[in-house]
PDB file of C-alpha atoms in Angstrom:
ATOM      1  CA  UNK A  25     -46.828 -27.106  14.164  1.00 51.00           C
ATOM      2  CA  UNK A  26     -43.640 -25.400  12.833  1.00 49.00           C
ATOM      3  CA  UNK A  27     -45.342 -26.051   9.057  1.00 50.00           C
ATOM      4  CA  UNK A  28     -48.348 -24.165  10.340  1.00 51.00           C
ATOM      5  CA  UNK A  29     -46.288 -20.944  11.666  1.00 56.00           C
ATOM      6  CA  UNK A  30     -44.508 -20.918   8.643  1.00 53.00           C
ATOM      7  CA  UNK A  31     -47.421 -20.457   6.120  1.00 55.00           C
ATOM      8  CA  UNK A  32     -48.876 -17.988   8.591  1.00 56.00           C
ATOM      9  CA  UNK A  33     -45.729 -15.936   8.173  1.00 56.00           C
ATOM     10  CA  UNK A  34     -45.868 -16.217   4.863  1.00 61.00           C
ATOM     11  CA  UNK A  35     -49.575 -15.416   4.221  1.00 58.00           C
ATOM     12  CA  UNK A  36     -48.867 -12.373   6.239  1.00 63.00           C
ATOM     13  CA  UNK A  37     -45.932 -11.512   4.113  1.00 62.00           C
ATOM     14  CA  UNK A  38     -47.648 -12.032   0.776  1.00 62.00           C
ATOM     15  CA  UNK A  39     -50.478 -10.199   2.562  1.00 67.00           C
ATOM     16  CA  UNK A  40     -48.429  -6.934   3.380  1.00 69.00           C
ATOM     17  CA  UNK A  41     -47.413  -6.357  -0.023  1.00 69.00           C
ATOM     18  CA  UNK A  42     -50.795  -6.885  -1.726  1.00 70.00           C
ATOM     19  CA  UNK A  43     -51.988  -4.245   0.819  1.00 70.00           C
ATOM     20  CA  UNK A  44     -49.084  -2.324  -0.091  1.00 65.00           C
ATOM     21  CA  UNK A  45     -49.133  -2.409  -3.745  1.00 67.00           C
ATOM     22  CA  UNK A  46     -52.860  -1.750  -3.920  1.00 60.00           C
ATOM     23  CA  UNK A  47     -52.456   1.639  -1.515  1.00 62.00           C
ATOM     24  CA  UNK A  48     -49.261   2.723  -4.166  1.00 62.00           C
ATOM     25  CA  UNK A  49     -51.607   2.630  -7.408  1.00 59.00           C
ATOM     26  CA  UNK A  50     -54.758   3.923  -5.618  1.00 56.00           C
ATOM     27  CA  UNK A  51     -52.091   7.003  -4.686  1.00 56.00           C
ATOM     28  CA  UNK A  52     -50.554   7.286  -7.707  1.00 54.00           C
ATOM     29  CA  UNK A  53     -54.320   7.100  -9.594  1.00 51.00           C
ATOM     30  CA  UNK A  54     -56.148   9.599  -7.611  1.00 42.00           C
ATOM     31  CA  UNK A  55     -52.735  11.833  -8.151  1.00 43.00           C
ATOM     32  CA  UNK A  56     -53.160  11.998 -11.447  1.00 44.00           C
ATOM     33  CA  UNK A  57     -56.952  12.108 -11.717  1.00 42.00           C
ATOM     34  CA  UNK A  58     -56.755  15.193 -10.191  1.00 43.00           C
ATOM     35  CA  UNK A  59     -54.251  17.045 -12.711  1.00 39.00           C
ATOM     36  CA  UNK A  60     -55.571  18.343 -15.487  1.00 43.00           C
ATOM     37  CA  UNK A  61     -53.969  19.707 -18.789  1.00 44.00           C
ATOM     38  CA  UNK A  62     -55.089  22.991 -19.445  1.00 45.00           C
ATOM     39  CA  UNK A  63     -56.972  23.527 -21.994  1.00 47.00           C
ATOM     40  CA  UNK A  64     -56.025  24.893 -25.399  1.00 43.00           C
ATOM     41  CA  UNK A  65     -58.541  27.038 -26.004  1.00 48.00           C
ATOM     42  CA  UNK A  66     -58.532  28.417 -22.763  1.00 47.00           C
ATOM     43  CA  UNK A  67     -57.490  31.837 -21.440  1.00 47.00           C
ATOM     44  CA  UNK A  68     -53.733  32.744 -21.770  1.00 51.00           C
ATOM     45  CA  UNK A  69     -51.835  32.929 -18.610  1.00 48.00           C
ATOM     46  CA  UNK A  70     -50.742  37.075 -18.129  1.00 50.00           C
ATOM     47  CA  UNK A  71     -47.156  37.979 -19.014  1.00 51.00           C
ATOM     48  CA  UNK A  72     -47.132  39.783 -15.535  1.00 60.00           C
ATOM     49  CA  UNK A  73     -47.304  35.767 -14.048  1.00 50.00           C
ATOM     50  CA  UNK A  74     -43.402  35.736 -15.184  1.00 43.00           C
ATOM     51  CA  UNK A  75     -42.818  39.081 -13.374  1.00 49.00           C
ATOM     52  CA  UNK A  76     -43.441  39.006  -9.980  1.00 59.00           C
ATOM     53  CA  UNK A  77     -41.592  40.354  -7.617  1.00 62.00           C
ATOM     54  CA  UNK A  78     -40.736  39.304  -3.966  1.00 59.00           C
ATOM     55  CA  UNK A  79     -41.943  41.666  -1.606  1.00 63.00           C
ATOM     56  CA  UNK A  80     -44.106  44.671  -2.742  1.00 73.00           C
ATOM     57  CA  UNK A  81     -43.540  46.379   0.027  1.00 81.00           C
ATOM     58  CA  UNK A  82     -40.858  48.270   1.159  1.00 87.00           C
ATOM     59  CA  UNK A  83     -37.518  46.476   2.597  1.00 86.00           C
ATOM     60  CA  UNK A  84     -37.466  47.160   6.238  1.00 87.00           C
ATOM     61  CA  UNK A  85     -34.921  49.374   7.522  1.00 88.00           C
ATOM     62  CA  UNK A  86     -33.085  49.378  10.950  1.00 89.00           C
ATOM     63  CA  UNK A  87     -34.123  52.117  13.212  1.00 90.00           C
ATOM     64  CA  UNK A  88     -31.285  54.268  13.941  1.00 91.00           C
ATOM     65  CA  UNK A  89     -31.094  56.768  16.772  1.00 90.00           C
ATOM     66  CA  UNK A  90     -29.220  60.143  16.859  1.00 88.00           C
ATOM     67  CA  UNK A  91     -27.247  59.014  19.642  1.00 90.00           C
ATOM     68  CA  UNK A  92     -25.577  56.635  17.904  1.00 90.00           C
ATOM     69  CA  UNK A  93     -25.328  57.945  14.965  1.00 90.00           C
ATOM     70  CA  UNK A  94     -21.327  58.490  15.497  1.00 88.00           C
ATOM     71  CA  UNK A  95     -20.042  59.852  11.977  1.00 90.00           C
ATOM     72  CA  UNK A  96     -21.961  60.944   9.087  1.00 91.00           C
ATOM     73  CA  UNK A  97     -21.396  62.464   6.023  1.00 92.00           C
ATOM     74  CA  UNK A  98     -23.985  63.708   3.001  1.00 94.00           C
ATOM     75  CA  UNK A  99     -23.037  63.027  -0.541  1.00 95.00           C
ATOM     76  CA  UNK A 100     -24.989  63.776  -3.683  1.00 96.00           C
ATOM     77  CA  UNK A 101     -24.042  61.683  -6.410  1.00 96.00           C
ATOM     78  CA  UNK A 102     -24.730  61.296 -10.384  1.00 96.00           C
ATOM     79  CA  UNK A 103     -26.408  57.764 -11.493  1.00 97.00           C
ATOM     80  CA  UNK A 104     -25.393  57.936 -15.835  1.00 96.00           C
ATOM     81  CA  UNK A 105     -28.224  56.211 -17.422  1.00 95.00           C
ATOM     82  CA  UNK A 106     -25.721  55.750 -20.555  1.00 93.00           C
ATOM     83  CA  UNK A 107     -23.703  53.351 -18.174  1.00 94.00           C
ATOM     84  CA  UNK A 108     -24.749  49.933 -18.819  1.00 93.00           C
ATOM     85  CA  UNK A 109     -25.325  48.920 -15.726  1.00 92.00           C
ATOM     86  CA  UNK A 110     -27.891  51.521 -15.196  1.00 95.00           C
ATOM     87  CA  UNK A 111     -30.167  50.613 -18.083  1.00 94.00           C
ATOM     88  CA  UNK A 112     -32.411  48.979 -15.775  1.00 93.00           C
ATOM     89  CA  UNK A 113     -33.019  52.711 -14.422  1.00 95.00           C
ATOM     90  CA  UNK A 114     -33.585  54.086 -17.985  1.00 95.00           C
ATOM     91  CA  UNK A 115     -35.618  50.892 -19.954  1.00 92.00           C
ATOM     92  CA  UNK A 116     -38.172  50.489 -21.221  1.00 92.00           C
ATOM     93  CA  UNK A 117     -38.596  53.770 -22.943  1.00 91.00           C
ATOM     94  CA  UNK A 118     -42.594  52.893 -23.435  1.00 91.00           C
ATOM     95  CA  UNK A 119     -43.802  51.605 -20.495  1.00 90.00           C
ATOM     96  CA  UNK A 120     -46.065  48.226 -20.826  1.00 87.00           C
ATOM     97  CA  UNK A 121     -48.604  46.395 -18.663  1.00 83.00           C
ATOM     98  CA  UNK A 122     -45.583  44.441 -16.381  1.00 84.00           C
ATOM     99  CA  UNK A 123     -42.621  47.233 -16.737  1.00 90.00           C
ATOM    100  CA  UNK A 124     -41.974  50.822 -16.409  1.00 92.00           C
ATOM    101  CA  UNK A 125     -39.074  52.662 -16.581  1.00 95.00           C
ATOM    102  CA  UNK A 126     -38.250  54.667 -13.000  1.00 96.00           C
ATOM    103  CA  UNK A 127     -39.129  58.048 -14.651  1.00 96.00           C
ATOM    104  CA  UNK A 128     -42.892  56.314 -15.531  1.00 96.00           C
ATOM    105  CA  UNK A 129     -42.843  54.980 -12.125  1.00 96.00           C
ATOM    106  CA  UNK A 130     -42.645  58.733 -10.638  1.00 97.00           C
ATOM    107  CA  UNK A 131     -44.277  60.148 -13.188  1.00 95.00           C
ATOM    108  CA  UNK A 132     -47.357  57.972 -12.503  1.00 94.00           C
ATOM    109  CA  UNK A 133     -47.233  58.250  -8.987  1.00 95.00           C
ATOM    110  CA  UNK A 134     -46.908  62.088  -9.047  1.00 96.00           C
ATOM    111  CA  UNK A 135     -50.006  62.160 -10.980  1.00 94.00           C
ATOM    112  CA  UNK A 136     -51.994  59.832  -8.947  1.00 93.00           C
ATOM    113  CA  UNK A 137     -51.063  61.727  -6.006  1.00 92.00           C
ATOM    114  CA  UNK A 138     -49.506  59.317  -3.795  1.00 93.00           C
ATOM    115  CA  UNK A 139     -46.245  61.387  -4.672  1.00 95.00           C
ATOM    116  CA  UNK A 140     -44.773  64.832  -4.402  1.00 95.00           C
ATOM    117  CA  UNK A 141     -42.484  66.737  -6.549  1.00 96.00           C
ATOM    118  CA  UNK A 142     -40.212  69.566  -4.933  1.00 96.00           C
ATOM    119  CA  UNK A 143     -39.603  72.791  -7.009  1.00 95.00           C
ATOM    120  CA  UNK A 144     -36.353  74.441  -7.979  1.00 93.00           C
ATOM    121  CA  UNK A 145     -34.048  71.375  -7.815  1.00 93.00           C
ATOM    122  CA  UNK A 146     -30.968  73.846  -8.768  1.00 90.00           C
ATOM    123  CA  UNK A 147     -31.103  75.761  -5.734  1.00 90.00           C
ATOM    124  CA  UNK A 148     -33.239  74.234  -3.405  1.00 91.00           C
ATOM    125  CA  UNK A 149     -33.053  70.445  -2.931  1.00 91.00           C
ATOM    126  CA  UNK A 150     -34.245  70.472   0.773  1.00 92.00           C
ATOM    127  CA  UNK A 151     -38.167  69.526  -0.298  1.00 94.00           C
ATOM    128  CA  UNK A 152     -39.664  72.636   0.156  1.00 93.00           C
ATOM    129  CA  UNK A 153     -41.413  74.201  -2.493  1.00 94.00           C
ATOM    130  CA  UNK A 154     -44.156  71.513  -3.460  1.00 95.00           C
ATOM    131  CA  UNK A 155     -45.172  71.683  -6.980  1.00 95.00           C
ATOM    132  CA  UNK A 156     -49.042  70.849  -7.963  1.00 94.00           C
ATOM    133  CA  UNK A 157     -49.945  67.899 -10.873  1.00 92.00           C
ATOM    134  CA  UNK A 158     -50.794  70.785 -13.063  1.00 93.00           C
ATOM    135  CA  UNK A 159     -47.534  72.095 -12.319  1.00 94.00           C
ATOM    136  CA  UNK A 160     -46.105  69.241 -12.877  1.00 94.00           C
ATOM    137  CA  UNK A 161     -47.830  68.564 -16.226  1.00 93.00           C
ATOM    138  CA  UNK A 162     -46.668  71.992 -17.620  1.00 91.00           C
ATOM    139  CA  UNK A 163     -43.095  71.218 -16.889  1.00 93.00           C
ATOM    140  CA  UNK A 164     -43.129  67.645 -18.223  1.00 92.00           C
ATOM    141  CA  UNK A 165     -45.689  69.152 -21.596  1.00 89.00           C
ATOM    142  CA  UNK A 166     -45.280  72.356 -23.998  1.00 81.00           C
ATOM    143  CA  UNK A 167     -46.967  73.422 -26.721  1.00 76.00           C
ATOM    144  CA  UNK A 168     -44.653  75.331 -29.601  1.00 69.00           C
ATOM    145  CA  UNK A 169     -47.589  77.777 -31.015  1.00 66.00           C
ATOM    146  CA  UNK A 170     -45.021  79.458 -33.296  1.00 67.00           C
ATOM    147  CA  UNK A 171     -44.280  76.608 -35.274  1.00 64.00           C
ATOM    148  CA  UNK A 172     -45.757  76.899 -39.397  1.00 67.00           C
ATOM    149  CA  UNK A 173     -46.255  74.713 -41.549  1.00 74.00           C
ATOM    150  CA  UNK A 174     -47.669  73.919 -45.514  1.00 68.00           C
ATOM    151  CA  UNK A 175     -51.666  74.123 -45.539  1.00 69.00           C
ATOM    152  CA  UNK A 176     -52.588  71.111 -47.497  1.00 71.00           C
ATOM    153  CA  UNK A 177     -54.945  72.349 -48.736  1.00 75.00           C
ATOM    154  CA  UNK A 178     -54.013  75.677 -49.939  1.00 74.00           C
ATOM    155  CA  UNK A 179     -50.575  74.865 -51.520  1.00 77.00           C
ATOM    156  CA  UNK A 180     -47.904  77.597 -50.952  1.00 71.00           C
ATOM    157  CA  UNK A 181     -49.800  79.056 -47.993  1.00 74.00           C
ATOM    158  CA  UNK A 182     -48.609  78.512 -44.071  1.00 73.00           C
ATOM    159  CA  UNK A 183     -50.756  78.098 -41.327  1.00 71.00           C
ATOM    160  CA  UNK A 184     -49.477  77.738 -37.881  1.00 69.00           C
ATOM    161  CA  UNK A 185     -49.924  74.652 -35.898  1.00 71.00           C
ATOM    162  CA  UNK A 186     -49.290  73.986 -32.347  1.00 72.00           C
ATOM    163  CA  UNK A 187     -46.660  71.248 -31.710  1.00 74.00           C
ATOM    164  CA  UNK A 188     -47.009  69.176 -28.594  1.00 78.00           C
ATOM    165  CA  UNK A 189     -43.493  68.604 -26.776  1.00 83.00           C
ATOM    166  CA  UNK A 190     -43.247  65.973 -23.889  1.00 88.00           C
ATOM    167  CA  UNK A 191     -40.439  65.114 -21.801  1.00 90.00           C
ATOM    168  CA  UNK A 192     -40.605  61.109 -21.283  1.00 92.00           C
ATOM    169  CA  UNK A 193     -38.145  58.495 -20.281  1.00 93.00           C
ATOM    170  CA  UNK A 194     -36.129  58.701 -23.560  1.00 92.00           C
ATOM    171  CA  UNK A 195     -35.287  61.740 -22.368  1.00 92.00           C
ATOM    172  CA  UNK A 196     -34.139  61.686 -19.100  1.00 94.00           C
ATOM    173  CA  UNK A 197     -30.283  60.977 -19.420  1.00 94.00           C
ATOM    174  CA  UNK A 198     -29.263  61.132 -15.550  1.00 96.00           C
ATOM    175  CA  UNK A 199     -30.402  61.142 -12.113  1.00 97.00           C
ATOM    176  CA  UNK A 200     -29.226  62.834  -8.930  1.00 96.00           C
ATOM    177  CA  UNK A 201     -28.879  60.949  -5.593  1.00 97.00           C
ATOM    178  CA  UNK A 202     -28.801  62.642  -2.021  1.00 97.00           C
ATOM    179  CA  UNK A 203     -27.738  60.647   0.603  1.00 96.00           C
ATOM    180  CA  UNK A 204     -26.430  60.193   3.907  1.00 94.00           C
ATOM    181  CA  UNK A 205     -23.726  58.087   5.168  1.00 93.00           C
ATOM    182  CA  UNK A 206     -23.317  57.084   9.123  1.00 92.00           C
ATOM    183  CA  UNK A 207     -21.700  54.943  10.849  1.00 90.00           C
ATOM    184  CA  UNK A 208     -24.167  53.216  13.409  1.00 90.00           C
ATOM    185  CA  UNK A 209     -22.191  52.291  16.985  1.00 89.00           C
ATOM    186  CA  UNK A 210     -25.105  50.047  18.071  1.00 90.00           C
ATOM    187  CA  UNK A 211     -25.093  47.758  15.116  1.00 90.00           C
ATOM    188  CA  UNK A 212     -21.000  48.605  13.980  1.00 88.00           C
ATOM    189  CA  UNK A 213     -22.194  48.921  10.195  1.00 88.00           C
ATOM    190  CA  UNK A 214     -21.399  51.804   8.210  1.00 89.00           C
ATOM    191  CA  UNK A 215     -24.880  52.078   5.703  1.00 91.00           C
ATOM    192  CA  UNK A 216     -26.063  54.683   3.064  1.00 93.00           C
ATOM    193  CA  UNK A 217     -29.133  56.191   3.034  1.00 94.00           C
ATOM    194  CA  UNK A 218     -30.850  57.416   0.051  1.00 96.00           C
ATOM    195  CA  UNK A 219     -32.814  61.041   1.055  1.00 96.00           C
ATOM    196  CA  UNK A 220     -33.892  62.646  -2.057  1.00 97.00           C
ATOM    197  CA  UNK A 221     -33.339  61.903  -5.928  1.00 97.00           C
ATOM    198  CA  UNK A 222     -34.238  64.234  -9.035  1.00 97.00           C
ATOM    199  CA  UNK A 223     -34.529  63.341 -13.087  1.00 97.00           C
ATOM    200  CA  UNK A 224     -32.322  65.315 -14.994  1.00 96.00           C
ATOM    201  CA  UNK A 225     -32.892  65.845 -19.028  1.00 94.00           C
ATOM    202  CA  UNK A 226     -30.198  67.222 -22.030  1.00 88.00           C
ATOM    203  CA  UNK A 227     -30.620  70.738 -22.676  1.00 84.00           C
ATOM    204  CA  UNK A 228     -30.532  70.767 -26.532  1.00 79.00           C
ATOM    205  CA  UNK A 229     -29.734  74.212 -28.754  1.00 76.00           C
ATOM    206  CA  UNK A 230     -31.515  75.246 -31.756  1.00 74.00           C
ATOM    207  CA  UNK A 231     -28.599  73.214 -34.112  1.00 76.00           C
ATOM    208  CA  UNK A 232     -29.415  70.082 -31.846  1.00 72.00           C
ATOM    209  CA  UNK A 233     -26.053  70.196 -30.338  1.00 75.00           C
ATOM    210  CA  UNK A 234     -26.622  68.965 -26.174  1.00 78.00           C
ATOM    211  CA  UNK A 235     -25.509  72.224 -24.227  1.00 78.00           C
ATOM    212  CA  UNK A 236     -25.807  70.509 -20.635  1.00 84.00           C
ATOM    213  CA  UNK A 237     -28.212  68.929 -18.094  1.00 90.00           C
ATOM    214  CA  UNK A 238     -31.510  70.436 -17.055  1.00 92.00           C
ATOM    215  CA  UNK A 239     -32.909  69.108 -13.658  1.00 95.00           C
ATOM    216  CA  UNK A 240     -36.511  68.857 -13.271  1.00 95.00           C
ATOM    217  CA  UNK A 241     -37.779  68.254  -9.710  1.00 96.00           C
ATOM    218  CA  UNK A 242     -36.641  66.363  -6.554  1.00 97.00           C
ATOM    219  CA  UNK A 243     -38.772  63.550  -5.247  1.00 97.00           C
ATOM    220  CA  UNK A 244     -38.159  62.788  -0.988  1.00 97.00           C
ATOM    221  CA  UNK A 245     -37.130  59.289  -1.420  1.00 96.00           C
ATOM    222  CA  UNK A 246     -38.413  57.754   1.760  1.00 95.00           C
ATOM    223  CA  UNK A 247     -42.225  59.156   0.397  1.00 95.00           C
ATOM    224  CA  UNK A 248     -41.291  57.264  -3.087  1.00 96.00           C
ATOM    225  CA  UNK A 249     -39.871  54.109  -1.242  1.00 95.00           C
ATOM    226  CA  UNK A 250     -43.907  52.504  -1.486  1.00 93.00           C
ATOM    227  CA  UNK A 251     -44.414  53.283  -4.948  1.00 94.00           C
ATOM    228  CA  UNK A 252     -40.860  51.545  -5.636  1.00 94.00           C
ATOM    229  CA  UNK A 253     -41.701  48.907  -3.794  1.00 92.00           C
ATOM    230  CA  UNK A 254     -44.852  47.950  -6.461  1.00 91.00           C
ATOM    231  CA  UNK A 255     -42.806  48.423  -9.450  1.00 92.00           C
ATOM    232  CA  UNK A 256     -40.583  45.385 -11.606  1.00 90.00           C
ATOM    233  CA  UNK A 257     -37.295  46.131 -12.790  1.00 90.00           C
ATOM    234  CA  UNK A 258     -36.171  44.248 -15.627  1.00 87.00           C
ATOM    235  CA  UNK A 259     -33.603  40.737 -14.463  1.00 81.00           C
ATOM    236  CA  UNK A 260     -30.982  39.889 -17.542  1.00 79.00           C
ATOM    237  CA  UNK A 261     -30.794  37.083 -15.520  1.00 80.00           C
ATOM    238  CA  UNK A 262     -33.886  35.902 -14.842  1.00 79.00           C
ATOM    239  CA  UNK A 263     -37.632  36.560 -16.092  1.00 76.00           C
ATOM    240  CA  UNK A 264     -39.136  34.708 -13.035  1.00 75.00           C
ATOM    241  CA  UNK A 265     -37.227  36.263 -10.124  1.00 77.00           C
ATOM    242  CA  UNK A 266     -37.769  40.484  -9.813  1.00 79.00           C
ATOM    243  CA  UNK A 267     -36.761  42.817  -8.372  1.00 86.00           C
ATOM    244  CA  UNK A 268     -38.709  45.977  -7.241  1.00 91.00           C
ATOM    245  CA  UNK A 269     -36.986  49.768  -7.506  1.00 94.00           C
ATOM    246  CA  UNK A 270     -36.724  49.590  -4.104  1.00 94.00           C
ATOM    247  CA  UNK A 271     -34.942  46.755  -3.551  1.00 92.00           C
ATOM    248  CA  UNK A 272     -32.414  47.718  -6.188  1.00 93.00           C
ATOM    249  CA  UNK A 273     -31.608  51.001  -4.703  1.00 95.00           C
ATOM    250  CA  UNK A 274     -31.151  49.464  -1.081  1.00 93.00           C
ATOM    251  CA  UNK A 275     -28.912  46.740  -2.689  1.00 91.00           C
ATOM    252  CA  UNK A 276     -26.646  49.445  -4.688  1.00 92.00           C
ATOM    253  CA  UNK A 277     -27.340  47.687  -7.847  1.00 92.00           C
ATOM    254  CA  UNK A 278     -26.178  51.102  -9.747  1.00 94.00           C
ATOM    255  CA  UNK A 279     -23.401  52.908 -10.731  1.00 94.00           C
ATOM    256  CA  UNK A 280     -22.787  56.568  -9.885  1.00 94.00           C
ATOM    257  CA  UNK A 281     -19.720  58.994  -8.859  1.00 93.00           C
ATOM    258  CA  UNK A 282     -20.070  61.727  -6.491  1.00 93.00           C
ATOM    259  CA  UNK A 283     -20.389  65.121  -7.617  1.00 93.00           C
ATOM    260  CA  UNK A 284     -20.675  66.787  -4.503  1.00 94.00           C
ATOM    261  CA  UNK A 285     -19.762  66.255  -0.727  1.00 93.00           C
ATOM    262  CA  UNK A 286     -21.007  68.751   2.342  1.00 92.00           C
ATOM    263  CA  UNK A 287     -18.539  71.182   3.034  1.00 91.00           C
ATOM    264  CA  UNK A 288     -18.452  74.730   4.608  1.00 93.00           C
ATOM    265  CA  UNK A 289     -18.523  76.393   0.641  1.00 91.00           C
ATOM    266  CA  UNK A 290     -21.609  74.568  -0.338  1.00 89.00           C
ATOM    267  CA  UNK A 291     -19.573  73.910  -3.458  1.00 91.00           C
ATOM    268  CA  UNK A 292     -19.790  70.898  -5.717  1.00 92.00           C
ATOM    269  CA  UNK A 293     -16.153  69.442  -6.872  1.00 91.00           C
ATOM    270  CA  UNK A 294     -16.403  70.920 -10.349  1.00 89.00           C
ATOM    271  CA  UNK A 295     -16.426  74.789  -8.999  1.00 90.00           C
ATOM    272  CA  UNK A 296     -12.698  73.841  -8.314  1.00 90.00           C
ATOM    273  CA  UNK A 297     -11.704  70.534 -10.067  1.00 90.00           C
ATOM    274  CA  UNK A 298     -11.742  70.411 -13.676  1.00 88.00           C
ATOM    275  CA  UNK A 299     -11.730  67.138 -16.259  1.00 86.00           C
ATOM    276  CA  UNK A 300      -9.775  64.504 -15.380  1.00 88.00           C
ATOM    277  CA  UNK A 301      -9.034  66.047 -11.645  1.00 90.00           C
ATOM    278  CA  UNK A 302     -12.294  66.024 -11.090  1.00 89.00           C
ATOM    279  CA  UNK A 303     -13.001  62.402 -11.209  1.00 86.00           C
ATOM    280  CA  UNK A 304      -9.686  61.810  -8.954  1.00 89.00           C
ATOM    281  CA  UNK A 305     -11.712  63.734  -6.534  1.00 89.00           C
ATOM    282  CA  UNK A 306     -14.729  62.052  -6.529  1.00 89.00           C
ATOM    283  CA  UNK A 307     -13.239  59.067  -6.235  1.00 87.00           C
ATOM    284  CA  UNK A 308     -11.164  60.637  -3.173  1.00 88.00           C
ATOM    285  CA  UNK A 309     -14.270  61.516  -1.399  1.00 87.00           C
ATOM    286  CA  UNK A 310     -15.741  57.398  -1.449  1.00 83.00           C
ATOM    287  CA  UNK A 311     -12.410  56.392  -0.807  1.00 85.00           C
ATOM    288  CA  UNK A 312     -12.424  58.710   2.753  1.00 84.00           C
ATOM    289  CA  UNK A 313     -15.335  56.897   3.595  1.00 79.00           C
ATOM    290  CA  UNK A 314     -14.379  53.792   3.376  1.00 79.00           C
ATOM    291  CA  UNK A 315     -11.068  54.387   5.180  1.00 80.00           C
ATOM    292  CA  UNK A 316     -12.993  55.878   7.732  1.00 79.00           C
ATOM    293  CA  UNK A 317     -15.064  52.640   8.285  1.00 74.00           C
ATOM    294  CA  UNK A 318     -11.789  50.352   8.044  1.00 76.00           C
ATOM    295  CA  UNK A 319     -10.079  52.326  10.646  1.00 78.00           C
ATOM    296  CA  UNK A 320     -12.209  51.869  13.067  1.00 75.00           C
ATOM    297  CA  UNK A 321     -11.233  48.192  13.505  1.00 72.00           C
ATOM    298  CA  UNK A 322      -7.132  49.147  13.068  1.00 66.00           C
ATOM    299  CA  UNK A 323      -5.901  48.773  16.246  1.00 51.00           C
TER     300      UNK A 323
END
């Protein structure tokens, strides 16, 4: 009788693992029946594949109300595209089917019309002169009709031919910022908030010699936020993680320094710092903020 229960067990134990190395090949077969290599000759996967980026959408922001809105303070700062860490801003200079630069990213959203550009940046930067795509196009395009040059065909004779100039991203060299910084009460976070931002371009003289900055509109950032949102920046670090415009201004991945803070002159620092003073007080003026935020928890 034992004998008998014995060879059951064991028939049931041989049993188990026939079952159960049957079921692990029939799994592992139909696994890799249904993978296929692609084929060679087939189409080629798009380079935008490598560049997508995590949300293109907006980042959501925290609704703030007035009331508790405790302390703020504007600022309008300068982001140098010459600074390395703001090439992301300023590359590439041609834009291609997966990248623009953040000029071609305004620039084609101005002229699709999902985007407005604000007049008079030097003297007006609160967004109220609206500017028209043709207006738009005139400022960004010029035609030189004065310009001669050798007719080919009639050697030693000039004819004059119009010359097409175009302002594009190789030429912007900066960007102004306008923003606000508060302190909110119901969430105890000091944030910045970018409001507006404007493309500024070298003023060149006749010998080529740069002369100065020209600004050339301001865009209302919260209206560019969506465009931002659908547009790669360029990742050093990584082609298969990017990261939209937006979502590089909201982290602070760029450098700037302040040029200007409100105050009852409406006066930017250099009307009354110079050179090296200058910079001292710009850094003064992000300093006070911060020292404003770490006081509040000083007992």
């Amino acid at each position: 009788m034992e004998q008998q229960t014995k060879a059951g067990k064991n028939v049931l134990f041989y049993l188990t693992i026939t079952i159960g190395i049957f079921l692990l090949f029939w799994q592992n077969s139909f696994a890799q029946a249904g993978v296929k290599d692609p084929p060679r000759n087939g189409p080629t996967p798009s380079p935008c594949d490598m560049n997508r980026i995590n949300r293109p959408f907006p980042m959501q922001q925290a609704y703030v109300r007035d009331a508790d809105m405790m302390w703020s303070k504007r600022v309008w700062r300068v982001i140098d595209l010459r600074e390395k860490m703001n090439h992301t801003l300023y590359y590439p200079l041609e834009p291609t089917v997966c990248l623009k630069s953040l000029f071609d990213v305004f620039k084609t959203a101005i002229m699709e019309g999902s985007l407005k550009a604000y007049a008079n940046p030097v003297f007006d930067d609160e967004f109220t002169t609206e500017m028209t795509k043709d207006e738009v196009n005139r400022l960004l395009v010029s035609w030189d009709s004065t310009h001669q040059t050798e007719d080919v065909n009639n050697p030693g004779e000039y004819i004059t031919v119009p010359v097409k100039t175009e302002i594009t991203a190789g030429n912007i060299c900066q960007y102004w910022i306008k923003e606000d910084w508060f302190f909110d009460r119901q969430r105890s976070v000091m944030e910045a908030r970018i409001v507006g931002i404007c493309p500024l371009v070298q003023k060149v003289a006749e010998n080529g010699d740069v002369v100065g900055v020209k600004p050339l509109f301001w865009i209302y950032f919260p209206d560019a936020r969506a465009a931002l949102a659908r547009a790669a920046s360029f990742n050093s670090f990584n082609d298969s993680e990017r990261m939209s415009y937006d979502e590089l201004f909201a982290k602070r991945k760029f450098s700037s320094f302040v040029y200007k803070e409100s105050n009852v002159y409406n006066r930017s620092i250099t009307e009354y710092k110079v050179g090296m003073d200058a910079l001292l007080e710009s850094e003064s003026v992000k300093e006070d903020n911060f020292k404003y935020e770490s006081d509040l928890w000083q007992q």
